[in-house]
XYZ file of N, CA and C in Angstrom:
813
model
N 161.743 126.471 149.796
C 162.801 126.144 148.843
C 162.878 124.639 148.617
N 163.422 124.150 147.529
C 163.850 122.538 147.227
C 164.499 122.254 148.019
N 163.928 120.535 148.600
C 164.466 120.099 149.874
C 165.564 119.094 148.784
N 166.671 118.158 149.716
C 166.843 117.338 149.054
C 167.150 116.241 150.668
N 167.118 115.080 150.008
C 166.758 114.035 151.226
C 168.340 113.019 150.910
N 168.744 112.904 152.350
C 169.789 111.474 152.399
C 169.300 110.522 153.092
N 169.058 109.381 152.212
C 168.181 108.494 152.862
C 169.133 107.331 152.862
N 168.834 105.984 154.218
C 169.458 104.916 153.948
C 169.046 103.828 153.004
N 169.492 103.157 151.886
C 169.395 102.425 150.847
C 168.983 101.292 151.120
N 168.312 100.812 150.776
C 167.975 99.134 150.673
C 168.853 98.489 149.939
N 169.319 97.099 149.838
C 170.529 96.652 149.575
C 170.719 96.921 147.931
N 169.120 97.077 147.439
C 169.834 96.844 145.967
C 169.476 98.186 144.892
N 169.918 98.969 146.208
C 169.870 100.857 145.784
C 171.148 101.615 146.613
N 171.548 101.866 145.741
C 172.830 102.910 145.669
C 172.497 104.400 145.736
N 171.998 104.642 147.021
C 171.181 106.286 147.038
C 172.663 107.316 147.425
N 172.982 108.240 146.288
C 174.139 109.041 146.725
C 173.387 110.493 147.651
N 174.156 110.568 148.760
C 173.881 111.926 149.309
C 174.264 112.807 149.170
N 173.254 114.141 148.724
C 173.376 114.908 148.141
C 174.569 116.211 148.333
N 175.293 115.698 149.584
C 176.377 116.426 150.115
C 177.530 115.937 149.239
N 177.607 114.334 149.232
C 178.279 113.849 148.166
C 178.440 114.414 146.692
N 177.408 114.588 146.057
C 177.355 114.962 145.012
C 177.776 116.571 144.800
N 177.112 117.009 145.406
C 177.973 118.688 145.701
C 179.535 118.888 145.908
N 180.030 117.632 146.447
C 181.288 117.987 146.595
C 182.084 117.695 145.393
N 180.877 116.900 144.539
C 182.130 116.532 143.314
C 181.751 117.990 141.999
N 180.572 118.380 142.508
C 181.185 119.455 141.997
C 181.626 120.401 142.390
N 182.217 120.819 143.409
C 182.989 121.568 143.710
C 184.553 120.850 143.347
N 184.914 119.959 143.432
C 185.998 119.260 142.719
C 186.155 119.360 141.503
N 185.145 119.004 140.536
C 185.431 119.045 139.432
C 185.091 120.639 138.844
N 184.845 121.513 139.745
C 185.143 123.141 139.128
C 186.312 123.717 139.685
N 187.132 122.826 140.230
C 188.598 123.509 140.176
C 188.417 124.250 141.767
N 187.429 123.405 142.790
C 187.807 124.401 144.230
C 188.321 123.577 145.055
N 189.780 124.233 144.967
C 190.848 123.313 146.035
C 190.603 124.299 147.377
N 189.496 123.383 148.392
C 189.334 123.551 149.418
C 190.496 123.683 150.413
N 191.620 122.984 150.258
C 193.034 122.383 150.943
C 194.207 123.178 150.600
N 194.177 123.520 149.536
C 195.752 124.275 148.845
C 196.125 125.630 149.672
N 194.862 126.151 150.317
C 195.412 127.523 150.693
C 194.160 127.859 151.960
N 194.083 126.866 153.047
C 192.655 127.110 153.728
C 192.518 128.160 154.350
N 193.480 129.493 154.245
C 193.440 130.072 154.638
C 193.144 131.279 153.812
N 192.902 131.453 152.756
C 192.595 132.124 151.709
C 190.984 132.794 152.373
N 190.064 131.789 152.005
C 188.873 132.414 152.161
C 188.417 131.814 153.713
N 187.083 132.995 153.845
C 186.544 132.952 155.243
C 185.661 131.984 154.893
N 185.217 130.433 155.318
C 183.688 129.792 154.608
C 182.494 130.499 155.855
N 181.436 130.590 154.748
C 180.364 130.731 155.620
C 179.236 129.806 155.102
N 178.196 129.736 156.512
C 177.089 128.467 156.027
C 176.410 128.968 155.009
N 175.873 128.411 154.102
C 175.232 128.767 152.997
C 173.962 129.432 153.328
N 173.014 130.327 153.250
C 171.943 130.499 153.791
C 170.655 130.118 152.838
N 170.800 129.699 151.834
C 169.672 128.974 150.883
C 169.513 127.740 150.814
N 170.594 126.771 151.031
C 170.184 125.529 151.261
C 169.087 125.156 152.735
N 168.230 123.950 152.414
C 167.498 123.252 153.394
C 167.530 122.399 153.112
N 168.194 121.393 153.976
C 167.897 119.880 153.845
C 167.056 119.290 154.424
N 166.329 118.048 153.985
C 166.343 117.355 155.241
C 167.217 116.037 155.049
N 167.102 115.527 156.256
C 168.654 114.598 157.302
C 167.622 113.577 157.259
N 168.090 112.408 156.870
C 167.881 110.974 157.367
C 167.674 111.281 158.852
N 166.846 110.373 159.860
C 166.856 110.576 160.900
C 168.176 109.991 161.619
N 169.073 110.057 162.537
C 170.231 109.607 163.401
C 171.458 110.292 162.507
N 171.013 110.921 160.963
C 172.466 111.426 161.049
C 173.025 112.706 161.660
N 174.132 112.698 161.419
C 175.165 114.023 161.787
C 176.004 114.858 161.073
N 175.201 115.211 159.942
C 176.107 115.781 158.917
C 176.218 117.182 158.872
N 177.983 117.643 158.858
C 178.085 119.085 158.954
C 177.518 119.800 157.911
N 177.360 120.874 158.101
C 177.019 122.055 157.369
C 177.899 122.013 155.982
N 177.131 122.517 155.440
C 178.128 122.972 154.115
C 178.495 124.279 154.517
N 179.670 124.474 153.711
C 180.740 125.662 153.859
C 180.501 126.465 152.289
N 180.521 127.734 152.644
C 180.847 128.121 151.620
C 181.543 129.061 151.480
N 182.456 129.677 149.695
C 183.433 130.815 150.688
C 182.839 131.896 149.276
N 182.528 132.652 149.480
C 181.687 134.301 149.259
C 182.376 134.474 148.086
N 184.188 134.256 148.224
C 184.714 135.219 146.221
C 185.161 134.036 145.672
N 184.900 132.810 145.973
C 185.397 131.679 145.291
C 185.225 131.793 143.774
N 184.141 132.010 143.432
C 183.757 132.249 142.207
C 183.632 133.546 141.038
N 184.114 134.514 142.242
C 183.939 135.935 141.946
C 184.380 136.237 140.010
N 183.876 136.601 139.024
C 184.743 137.080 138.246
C 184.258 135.642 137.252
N 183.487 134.466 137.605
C 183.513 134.037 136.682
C 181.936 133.769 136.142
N 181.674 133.575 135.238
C 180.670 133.296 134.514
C 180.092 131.600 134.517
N 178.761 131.261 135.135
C 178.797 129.938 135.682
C 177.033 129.408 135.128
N 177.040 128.382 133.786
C 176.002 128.039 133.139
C 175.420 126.928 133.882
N 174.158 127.234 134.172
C 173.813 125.227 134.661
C 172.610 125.628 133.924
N 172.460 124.532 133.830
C 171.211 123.540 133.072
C 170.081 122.904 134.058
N 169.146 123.315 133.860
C 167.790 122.925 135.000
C 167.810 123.409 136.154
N 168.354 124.812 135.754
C 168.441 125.607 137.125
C 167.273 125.635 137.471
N 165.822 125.602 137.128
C 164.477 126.512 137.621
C 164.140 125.357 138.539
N 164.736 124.289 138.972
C 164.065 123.565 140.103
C 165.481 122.093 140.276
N 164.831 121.823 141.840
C 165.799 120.523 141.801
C 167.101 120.741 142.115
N 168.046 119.646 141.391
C 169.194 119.591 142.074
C 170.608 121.126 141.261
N 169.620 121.405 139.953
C 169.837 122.585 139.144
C 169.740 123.973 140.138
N 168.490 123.727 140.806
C 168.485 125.178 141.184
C 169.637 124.999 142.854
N 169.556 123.839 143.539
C 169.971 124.281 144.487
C 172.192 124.227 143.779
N 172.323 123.803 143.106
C 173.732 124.001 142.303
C 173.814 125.259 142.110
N 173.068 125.952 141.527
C 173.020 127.547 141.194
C 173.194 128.505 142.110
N 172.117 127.765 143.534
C 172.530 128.508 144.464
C 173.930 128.549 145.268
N 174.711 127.719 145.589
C 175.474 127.396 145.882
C 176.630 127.856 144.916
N 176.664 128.157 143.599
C 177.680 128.790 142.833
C 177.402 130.688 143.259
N 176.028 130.743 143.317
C 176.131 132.218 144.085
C 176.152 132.136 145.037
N 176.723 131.834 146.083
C 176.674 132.092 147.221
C 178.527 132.208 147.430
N 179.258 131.956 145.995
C 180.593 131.736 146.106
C 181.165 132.884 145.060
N 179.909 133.734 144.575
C 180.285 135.049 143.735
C 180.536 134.424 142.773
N 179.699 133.608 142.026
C 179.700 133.744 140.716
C 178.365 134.273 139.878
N 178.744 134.635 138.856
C 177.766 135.289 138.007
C 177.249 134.185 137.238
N 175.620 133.956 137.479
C 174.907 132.897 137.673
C 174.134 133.165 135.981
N 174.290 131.781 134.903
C 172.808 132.070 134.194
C 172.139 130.952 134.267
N 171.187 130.600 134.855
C 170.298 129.286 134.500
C 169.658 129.207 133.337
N 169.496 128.051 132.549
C 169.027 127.356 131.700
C 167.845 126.498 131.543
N 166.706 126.783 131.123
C 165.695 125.866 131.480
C 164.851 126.217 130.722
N 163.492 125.519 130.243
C 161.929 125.755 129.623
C 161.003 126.169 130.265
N 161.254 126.206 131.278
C 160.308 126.217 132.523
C 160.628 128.012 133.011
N 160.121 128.738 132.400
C 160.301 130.238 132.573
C 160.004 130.691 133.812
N 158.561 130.547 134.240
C 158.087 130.905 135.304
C 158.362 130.474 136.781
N 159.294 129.246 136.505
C 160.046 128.651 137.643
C 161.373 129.287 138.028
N 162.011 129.211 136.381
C 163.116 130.204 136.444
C 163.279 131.938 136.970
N 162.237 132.238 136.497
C 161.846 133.998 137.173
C 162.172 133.917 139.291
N 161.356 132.699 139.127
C 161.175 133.174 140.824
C 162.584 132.163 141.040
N 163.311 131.374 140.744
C 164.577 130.698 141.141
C 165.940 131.914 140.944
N 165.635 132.788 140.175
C 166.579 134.139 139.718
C 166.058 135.138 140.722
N 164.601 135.108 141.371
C 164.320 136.119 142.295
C 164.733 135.725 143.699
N 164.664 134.468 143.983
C 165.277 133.813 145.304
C 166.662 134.314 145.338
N 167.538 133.360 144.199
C 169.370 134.025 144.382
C 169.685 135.186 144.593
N 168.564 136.485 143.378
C 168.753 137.853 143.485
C 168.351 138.444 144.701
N 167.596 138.160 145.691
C 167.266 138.043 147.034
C 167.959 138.193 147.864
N 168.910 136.722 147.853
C 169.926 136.800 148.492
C 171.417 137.661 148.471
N 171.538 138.442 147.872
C 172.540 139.086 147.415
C 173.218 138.821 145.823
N 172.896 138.019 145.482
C 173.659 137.384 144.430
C 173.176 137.402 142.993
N 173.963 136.912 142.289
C 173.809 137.409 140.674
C 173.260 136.608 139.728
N 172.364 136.766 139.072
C 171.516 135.930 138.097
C 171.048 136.279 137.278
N 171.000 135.913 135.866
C 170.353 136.006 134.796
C 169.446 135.048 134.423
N 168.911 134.492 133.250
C 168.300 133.248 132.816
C 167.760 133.386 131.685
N 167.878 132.413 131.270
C 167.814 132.456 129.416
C 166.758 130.903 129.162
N 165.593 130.923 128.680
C 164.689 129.397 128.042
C 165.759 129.239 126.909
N 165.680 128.126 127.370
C 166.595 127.115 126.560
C 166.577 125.780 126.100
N 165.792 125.521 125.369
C 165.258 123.790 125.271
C 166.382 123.032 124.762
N 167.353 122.315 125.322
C 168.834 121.646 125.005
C 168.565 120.449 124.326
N 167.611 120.047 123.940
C 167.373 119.290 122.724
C 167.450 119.967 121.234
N 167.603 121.160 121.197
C 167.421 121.876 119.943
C 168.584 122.334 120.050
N 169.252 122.328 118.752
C 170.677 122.657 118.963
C 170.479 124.095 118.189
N 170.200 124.930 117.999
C 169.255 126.299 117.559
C 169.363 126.822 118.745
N 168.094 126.352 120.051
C 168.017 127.045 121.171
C 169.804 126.952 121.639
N 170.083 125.604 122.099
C 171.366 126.345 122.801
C 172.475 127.017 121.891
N 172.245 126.838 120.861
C 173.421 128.026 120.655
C 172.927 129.552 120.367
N 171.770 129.947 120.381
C 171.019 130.797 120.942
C 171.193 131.544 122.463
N 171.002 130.844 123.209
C 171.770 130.901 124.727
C 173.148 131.001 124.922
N 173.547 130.175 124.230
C 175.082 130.514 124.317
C 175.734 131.907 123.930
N 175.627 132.288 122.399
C 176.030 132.800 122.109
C 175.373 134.497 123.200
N 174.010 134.300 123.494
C 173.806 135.831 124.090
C 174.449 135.434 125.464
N 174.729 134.222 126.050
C 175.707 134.444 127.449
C 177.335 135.182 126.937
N 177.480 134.746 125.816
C 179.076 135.354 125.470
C 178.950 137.132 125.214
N 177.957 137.557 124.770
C 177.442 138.448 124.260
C 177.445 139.548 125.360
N 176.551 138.790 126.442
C 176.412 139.517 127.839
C 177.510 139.674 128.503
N 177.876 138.776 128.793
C 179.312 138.262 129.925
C 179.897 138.284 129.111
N 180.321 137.402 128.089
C 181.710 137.651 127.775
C 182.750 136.174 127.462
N 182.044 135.672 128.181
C 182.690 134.292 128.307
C 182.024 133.635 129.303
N 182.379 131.902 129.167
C 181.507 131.592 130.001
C 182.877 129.967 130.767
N 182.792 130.433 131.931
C 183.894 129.551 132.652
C 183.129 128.078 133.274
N 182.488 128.409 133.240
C 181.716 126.633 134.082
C 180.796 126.364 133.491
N 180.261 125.144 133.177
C 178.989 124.522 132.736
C 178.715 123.558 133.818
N 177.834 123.648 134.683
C 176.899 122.526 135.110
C 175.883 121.822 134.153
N 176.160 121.214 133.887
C 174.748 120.330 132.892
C 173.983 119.449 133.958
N 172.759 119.876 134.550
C 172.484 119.108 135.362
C 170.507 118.694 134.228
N 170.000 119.146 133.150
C 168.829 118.853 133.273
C 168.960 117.968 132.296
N 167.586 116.437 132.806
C 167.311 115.536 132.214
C 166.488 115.109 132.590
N 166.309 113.648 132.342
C 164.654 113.043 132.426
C 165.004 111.741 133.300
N 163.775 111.124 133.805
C 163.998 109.867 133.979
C 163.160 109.398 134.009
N 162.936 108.415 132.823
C 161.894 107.906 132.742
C 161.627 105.855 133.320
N 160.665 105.783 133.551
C 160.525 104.257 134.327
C 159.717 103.703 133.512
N 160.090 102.346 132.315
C 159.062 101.410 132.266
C 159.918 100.144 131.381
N 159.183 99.055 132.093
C 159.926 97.846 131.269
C 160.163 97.979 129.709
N 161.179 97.770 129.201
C 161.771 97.762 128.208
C 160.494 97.681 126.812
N 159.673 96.678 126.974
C 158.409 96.144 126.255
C 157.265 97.217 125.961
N 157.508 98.069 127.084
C 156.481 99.334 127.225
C 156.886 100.399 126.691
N 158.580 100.477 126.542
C 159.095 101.713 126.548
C 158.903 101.820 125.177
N 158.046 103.276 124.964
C 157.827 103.741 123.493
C 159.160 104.209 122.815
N 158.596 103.933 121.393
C 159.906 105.058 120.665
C 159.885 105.905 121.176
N 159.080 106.939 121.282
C 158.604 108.423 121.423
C 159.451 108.490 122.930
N 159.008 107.614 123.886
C 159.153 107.723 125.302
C 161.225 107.926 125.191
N 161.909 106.545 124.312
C 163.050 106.436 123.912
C 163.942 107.401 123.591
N 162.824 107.630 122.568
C 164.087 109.168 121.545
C 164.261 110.550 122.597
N 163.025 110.376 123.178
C 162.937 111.687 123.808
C 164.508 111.671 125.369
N 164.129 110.575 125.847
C 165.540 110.330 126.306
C 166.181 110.551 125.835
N 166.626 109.751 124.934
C 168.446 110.335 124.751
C 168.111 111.674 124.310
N 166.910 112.156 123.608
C 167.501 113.738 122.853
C 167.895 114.736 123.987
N 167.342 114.463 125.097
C 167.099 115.408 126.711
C 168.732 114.788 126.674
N 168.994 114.121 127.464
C 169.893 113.436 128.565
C 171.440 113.472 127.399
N 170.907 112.914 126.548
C 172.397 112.903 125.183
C 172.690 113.901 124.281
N 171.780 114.168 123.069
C 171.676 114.911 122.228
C 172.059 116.258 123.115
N 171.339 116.560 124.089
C 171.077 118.275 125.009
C 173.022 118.368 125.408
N 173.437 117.250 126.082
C 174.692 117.115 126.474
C 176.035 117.696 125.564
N 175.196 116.816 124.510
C 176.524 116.700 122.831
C 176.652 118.481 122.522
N 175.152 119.052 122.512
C 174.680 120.279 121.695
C 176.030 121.478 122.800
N 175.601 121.688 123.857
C 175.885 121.967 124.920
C 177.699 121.848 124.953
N 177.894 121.093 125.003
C 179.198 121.064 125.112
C 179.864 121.268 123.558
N 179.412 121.158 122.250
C 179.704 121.721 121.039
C 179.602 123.315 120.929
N 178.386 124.099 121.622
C 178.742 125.457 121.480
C 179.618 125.693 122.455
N 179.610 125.437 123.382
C 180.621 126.199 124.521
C 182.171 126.430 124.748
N 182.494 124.748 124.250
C 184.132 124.112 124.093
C 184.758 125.666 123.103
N 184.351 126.320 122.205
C 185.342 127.010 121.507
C 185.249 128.679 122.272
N 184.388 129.044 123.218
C 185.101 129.792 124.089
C 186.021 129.211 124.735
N 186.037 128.457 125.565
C 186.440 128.054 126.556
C 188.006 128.112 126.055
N 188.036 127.015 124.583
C 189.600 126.983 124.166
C 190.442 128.161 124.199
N 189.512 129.383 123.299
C 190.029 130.498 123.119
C 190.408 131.121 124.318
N 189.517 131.120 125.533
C 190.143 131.596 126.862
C 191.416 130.590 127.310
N 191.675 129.481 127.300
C 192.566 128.809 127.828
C 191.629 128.068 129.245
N 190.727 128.162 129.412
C 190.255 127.609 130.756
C 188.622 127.109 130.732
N 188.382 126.329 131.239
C 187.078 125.868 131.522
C 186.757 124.895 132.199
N 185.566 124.809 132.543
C 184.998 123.304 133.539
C 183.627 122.573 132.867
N 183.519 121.785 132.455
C 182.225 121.196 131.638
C 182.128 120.202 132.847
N 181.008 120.157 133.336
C 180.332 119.137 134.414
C 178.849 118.422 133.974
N 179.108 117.252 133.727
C 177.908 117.004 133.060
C 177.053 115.896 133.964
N 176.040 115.016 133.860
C 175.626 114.335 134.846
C 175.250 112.885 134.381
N 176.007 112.018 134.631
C 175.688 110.620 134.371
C 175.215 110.412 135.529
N 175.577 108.710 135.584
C 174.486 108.304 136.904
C 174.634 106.832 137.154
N 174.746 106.321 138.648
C 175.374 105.433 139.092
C 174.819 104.109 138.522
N 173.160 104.443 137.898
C 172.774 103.025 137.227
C 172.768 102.918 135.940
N 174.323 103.036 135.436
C 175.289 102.776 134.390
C 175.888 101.602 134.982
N 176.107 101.002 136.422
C 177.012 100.109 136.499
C 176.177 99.550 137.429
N 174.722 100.022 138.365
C 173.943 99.133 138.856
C 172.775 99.438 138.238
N 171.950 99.161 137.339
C 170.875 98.988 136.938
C 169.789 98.505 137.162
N 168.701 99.134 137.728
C 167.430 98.685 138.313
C 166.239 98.331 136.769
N 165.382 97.508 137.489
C 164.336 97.157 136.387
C 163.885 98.257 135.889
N 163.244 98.654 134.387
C 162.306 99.604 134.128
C 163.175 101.187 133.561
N 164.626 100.519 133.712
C 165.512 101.720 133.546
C 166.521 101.893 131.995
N 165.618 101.020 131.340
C 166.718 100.905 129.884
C 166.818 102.191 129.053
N 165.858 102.894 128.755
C 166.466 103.853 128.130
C 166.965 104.925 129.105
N 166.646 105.434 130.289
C 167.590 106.014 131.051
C 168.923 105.266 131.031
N 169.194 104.644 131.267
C 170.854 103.965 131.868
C 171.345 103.986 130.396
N 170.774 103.640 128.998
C 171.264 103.751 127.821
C 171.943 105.204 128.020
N 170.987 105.885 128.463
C 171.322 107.084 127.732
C 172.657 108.140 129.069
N 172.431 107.495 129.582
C 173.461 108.201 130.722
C 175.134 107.320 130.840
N 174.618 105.764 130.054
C 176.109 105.096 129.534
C 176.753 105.985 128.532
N 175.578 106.719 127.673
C 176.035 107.365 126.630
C 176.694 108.730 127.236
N 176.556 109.387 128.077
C 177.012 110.250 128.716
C 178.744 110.241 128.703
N 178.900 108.811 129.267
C 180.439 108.953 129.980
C 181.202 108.787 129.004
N 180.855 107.847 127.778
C 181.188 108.078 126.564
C 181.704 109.441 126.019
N 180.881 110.109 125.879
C 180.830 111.297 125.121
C 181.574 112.312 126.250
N 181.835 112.121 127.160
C 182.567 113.100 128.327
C 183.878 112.063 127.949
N 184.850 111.157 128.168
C 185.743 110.453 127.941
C 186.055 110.775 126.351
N 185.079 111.066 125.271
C 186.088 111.126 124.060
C 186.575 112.877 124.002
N 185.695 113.550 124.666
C 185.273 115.059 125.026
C 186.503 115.532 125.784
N 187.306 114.736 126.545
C 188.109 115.174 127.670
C 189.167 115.570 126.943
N 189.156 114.452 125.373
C 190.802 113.871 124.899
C 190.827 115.095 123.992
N 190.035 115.869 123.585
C 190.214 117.155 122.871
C 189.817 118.586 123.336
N 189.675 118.362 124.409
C 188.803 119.775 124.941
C 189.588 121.145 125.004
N 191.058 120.612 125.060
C 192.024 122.052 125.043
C 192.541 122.090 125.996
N 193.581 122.812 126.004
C 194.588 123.377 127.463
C 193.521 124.320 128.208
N 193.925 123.798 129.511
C 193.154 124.199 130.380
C 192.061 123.923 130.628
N 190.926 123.087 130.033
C 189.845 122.764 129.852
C 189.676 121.710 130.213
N 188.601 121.131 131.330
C 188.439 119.598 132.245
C 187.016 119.241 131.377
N 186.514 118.080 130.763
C 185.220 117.576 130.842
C 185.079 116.765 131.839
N 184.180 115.948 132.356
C 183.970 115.410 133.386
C 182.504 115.219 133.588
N 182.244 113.774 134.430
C 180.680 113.609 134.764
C 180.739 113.039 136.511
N 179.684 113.595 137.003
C 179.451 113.171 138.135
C 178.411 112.327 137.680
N 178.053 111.100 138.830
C 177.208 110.230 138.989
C 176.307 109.659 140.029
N 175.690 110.461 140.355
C 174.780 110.744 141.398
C 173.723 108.983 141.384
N 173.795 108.788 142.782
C 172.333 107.860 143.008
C 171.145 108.690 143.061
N 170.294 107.512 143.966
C 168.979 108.357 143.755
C 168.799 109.649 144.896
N 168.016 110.623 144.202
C 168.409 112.020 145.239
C 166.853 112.057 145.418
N 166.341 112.690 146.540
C 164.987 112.611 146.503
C 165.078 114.486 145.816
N 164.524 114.820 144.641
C 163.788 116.021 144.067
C 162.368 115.827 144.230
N 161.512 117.243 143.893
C 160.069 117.042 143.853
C 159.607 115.579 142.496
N 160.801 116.263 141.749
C 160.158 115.337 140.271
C 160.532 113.334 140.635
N 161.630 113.465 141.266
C 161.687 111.889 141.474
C 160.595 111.709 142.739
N 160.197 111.910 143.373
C 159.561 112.113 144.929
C 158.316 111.352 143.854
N 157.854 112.323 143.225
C 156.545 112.205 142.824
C 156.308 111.003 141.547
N 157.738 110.235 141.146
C 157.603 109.651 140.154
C 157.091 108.247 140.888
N 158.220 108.066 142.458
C 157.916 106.978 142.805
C 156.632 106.588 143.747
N 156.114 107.584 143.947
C 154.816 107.868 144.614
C 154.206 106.673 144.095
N 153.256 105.636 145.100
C 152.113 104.516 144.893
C 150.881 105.163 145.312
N 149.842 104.253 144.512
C 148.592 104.879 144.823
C 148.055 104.742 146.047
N 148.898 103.927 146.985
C 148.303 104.336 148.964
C 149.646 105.227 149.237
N 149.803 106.147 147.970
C 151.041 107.133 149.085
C 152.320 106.951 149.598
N 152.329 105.564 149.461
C 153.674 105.933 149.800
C 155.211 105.637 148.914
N 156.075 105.730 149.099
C 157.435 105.907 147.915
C 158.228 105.095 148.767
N 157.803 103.379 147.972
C 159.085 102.508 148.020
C 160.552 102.485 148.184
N 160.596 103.813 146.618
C 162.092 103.893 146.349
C 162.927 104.396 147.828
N 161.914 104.978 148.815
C 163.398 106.000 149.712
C 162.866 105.463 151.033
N 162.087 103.720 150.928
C 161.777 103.343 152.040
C 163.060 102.788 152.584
């Protein structure tokens, strides 16, 4: 299964751990761990694997089985990464799972893992640059289910090269992934959501919006553009309805692992 790594930072890297980031979404989908701890039984998750920085001590994640029961729960780049292990973790809390992704054949066996485990999954190709495909997806998640109560938006790109290098092509394609996919996404979904009275839009900016490393301009453009568009998004979204962005540092995935890879092997970024 997808590992994910908490590593210690070098001074002028802001690496968030990935326990961190999980918890904000569980915050920002409305799970008040505290209000009633006596409500649900948590149990350890059995699909996550981490690995641990060496010397730390970090507890287990908790999870509680009907947290989610009854609701309908969209993420974006479920078929690998920090998508699929989000997905897992929403089933493992009884929710009715659809992942989102291009990547079919990743998605089949990421829907056969959850379905494995007891839990519920569908999955729909969905290229979120095309505003066609997702409202395509959308509309057959309403179709199926019925409604759809959570959005994880977790898929995007990240691309690395000095500003001078960075192609149009390389450019547009950013924001259309990371912005455009975001805008599309949260335009079909917002008018269930109103009509139910309830929803959670979770989308994913990113901490080098406010620390910025070399080689990162059209990423950080396009993830400034994020909080933007979640902040004007919040002020109309409806009763009952949260937008919101988490902002994750660097997480080690296969796809970042392999971006920062040097040709003697080894990866600066998570030295």
């Amino acid at each position: 299964p997808w590992k994910a790594l908490a590593v210690t930072s070098p001074a002028k890297y802001f690496i968030a751990h990935i326990h961190f980031f999980i918890l904000c979404f569980r915050i920002l989908s409305n799970i008040d761990l505290l209000a009633n701890p006596c409500a649900h039984k948590p149990i350890s998750n059995p699909t996550m694997n981490l690995d641990i920085e060496a010397g730390a001590n970090v507890p287990p994640i908790k999870v509680y089985p009907d947290k989610f029961a009854d609701q309908v729960v969209l993420v974006t780049g479920g078929a690998q990464g920090i998508g699929a292990v989000t997905a897992e973790l929403f089933g493992a809390q009884g929710a009715q799972l659809v992942l989102l992704d291009i990547q079919e054949e990743k998605l089949r066996k990421e829907v056969a893992l959850i379905e494995a485990a007891g839990r519920k999954a569908a999955y729909q190709i969905c290229d979120i640059t095309n505003e066609t495909s997702v409202q395509n997806a959308v509309d057959w998640v309403i179709s199926t289910f019925h409604k759809i109560d959570i959005l994880a938006n977790i898929a995007g790109i990240y691309p690395s090269a000095d500003i001078t290098e960075t192609s149009t092509e390389m450019y547009r394609r950013t924001m259309s992934l990371n912005v455009d996919g975001t805008f599309f996404l949260t335009r079909a979904i917002i008018p269930h959501m109103r009509r139910a009275g309830y929803g959670r839009i979770i989308h994913t900016s990113s901490t080098t919006t406010q620390e910025p490393e070399k080689g990162q301009v059209a990423y950080v453009t396009s993830k400034a553009a994020v909080v933007g568009l979640v902040r004007a998004t919040s002020n109309e979204a409806g009763a009952g309805v949260t937008v919101n962005a988490v902002m994750p540092g660097l997480i080690k995935t296969d796809v970042v692992w392999s971006l920062g890879v040097q040709p003697d092997g080894s990866h600066p970024l998570f030295d």
